[in-house]
XYZ file of C-alpha atoms in Angstrom:
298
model
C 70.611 117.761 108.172
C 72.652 120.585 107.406
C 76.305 120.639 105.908
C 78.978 123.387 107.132
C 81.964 122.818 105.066
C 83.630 119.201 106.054
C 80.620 118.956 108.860
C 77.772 117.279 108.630
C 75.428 118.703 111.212
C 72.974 116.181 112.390
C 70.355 117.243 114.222
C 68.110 114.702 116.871
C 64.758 115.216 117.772
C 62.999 113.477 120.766
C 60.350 114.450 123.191
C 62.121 116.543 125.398
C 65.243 118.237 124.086
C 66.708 118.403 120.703
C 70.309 118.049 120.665
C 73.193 118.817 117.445
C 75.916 116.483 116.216
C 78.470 117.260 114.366
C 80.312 114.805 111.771
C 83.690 114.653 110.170
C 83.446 114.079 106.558
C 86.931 113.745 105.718
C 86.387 110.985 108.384
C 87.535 107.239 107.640
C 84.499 106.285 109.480
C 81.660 108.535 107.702
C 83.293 107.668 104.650
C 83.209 103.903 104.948
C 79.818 104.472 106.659
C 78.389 106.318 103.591
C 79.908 104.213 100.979
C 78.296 101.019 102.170
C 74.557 102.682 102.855
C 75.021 103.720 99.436
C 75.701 100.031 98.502
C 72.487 98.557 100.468
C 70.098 101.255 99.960
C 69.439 98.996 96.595
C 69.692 95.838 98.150
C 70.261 92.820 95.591
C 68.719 89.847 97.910
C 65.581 90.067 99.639
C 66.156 88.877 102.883
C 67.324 91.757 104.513
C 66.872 95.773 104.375
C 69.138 97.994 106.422
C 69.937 101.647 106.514
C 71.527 104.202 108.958
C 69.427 106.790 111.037
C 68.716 110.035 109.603
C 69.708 111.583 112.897
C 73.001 109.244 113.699
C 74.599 107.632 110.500
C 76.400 105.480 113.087
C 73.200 103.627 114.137
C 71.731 101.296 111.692
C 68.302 99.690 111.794
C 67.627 96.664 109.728
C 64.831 94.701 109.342
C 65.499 90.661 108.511
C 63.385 87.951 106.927
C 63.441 84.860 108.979
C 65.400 81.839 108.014
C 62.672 79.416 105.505
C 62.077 76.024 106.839
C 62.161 77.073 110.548
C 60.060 77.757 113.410
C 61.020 81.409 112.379
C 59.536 81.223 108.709
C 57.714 84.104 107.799
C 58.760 86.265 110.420
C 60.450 89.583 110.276
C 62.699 90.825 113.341
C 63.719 94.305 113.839
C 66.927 94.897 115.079
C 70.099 97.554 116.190
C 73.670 98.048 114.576
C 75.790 100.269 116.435
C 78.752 100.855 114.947
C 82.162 103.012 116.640
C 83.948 105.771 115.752
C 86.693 103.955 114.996
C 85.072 102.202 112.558
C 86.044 100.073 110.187
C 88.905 98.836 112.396
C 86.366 97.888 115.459
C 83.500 95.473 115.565
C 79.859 96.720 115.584
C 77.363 95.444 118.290
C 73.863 94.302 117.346
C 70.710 94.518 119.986
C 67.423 92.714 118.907
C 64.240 94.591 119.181
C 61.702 92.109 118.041
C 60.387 89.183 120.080
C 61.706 86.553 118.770
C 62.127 83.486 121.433
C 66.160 83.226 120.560
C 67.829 86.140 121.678
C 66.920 88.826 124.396
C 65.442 92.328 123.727
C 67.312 95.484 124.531
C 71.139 93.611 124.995
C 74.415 93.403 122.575
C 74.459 89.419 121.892
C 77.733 87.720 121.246
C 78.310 86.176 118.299
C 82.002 85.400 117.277
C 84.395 87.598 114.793
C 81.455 89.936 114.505
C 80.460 91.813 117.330
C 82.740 93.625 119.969
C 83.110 90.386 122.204
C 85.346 88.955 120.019
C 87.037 92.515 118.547
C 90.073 90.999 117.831
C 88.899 88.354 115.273
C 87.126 91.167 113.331
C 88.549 91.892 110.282
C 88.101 95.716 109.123
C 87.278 94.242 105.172
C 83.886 92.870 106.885
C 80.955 95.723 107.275
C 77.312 95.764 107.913
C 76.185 93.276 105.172
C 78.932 90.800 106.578
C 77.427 91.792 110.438
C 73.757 90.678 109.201
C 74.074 87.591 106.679
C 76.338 86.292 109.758
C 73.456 87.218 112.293
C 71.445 85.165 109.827
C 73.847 82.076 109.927
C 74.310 82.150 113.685
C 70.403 82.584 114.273
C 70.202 78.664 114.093
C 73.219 77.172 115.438
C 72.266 75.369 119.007
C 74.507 73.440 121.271
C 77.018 76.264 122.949
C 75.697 78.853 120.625
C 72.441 78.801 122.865
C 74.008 79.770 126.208
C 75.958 82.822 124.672
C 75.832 86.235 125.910
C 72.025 87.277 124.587
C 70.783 83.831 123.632
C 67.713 82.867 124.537
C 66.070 79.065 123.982
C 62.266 79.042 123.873
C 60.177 76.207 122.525
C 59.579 76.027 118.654
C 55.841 76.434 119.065
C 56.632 80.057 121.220
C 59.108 81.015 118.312
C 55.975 79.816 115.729
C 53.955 82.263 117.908
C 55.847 85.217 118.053
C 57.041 84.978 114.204
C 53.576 85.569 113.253
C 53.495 88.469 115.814
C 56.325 90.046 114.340
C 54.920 91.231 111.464
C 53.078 93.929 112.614
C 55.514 95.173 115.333
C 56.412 98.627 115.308
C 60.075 99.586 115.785
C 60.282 103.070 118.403
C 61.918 104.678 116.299
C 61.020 104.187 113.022
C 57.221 103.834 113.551
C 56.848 101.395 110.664
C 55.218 98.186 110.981
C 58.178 95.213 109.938
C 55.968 94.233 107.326
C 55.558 97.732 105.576
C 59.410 98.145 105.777
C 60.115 93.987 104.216
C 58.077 93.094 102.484
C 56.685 89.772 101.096
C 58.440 88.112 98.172
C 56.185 88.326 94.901
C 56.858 85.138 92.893
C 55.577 86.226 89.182
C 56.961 82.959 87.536
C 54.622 80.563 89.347
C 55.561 78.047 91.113
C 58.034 75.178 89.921
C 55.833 72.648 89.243
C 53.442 75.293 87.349
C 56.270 76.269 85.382
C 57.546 72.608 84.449
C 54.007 71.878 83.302
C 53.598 74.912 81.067
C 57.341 74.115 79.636
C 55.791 70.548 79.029
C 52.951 71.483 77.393
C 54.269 74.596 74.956
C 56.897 71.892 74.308
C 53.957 68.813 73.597
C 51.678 70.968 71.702
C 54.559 72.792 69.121
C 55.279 69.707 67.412
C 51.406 69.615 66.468
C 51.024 73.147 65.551
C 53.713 72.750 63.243
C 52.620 69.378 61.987
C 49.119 70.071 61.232
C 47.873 69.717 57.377
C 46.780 71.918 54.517
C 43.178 71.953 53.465
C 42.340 69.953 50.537
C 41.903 72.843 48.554
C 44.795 74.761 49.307
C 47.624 71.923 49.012
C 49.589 72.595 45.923
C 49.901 69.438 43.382
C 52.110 66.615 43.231
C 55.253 67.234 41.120
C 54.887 64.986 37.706
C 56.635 61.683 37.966
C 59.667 61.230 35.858
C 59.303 58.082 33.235
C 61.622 55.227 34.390
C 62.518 52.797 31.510
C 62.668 49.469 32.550
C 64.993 48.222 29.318
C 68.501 47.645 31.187
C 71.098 49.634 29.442
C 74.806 48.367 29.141
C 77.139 50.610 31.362
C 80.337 52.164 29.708
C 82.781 52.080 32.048
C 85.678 54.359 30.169
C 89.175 52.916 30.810
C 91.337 55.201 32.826
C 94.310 56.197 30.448
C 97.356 55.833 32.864
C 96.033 52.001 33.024
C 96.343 52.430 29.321
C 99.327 53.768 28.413
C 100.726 51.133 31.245
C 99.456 48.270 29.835
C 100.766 49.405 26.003
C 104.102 50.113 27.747
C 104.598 46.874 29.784
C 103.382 44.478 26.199
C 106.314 46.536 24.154
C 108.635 45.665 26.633
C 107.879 41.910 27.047
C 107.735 40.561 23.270
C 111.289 39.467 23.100
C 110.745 37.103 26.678
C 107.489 35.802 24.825
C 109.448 34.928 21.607
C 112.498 32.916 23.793
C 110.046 31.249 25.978
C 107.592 29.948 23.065
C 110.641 28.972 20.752
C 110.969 24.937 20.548
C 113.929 24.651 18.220
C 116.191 27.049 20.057
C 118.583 24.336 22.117
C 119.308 24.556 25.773
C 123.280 25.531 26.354
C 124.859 22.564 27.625
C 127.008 23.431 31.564
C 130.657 24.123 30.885
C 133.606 21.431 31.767
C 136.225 21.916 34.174
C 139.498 23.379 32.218
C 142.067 20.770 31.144
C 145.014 21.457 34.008
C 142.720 20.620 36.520
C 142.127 16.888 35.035
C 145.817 16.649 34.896
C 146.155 17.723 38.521
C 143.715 14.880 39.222
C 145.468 12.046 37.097
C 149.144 13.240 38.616
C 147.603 12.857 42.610
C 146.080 9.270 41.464
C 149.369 7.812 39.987
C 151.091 9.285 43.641
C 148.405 7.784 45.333
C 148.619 4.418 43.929
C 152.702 3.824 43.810
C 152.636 4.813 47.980
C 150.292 2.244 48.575
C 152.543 -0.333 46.345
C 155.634 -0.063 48.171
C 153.745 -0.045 51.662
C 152.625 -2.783 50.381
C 156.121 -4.616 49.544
């Protein structure tokens, strides 16, 4: 590649001509293009590795892992991402290269929102990651998925069969086995139930290591014993002084209620009598009383 100002010149190679293309680099395209190879050429999950041509940055290759628990584990398919000059805003279109026994070799498969059968439910946010891990997700949907544009439907033993082929197929154009370009996933912690029994036994055995005992000779001796005496001694409980100074307080106030209430000789005041009018009232209503009923009487 050589660069010419805002060109990139890209030059491709093949057997029988060599031919010079020219890209914008104040285009929306390259730029989007180039940000997101920057993105994957470090790829944080390990299903997956994908990268644009050297000669055309708007062809990708990518190599994927195939889905664990299938009649694809263990295999690794090579495959095509073409993407269009106007993108972001337009789908790309994906072409399998690697037998695989679900979708044909050579030919754009359908597969909804993310190629260019369905452009208009393509959103331009999405990009080549989005174009693979749904690849990935559509790989084992069956019913009407199966009789979509590409979609083969072999037997699970064929699919068995040509998953363990494709590890050693060689793409065209990168003439790299799939196996060199993915490969296998190292697992350095063991497996799980490995790793449960180690975590068992570092947790059984460090209550022992830090349980075991001296030597004999090198224990340090016993503290002396303090003498107990077994003669009780009387507790002092000291009196608190607000109960004190309450108690001296409420026995100077009460001496002169002792004195009346322990007094025999001291008489009891007798209840007063009505005032003197009021008997005379009385006597004058009687007299009244008694002459009425004399002359009813006569």
């Amino acid at each position: 590649m050589t660069r010419h100002s805002s060109c990139l010149t890209i030059t491709m190679t093949t057997d029988t001509k060599t031919s010079t293309r020219k890209v914008n680099l104040r285009s929306t395209a390259v730029k989007r293009i180039m940000q997101e190879a920057s993105e994957l050429a470090d790829p944080q999950e390990d299903d997956f590795v994908a990268s644009p041509l050297e000669t055309d940055i708007f062809e990708w290759h990518c190599t994927m892992r195939g889905v664990p628990g299938s009649e694809y584990e263990g295999g690794l398919y090579h495959l095509r991402i073409l993407l269009p000059p106007s993108y972001p805003m337009s789908a790309p279109d994906i072409i399998l290269l690697t037998p695989n026994g679900r979708f044909e070799l050579g030919k754009k498969i359908c597969i909804d929102g993310l190629t260019s059968f369905h452009a208009g439910s393509w959103q331009p946010a999405w990009g080549v990651r989005t174009a693979i891990t749904g690849l990935r997700s559509f790989w084992m949907q069956g019913g009407e998925a199966l009789s979509a544009v590409g979609a083969l439907d072999y037997s699970k033993e064929e699919r068995k069969r040509l998953a363990k082929l494709s590890r050693d197929w060689v793409c065209p154009t990168c003439q790299v086995k799939n196996h060199e370009l993915l490969g296998d996933v190292e697992v350095t912690a063991g497996t799980p139930s490995q790793a449960s029994g180690a975590d068992e036994e570092a947790i059984h055995s460090s209550p022992k290591e830090e349980s075991c005992e001296l030597p004999l000779d090198s224990r340090q001796p016993d503290p002396p014993l303090l003498s107990l005496s077994t003669t009780p001694r009387p507790l002092s409980i000291p009196t608190p002084p607000t109960a004190t100074s309450s108690s001296e307080t409420a026995s100077s106030t009460l001496p002169s209620i002792r004195t009346r209430a322990e007094s025999p000789s001291q008489p009891v005041p007798s209840p007063r009598r009505p005032p003197v009018i009021l008997d005379l009232a009385l006597f004058l209503m009687i007299s009244l009383l008694v002459v009425l009923v004399a002359r009813r009487l006569a």
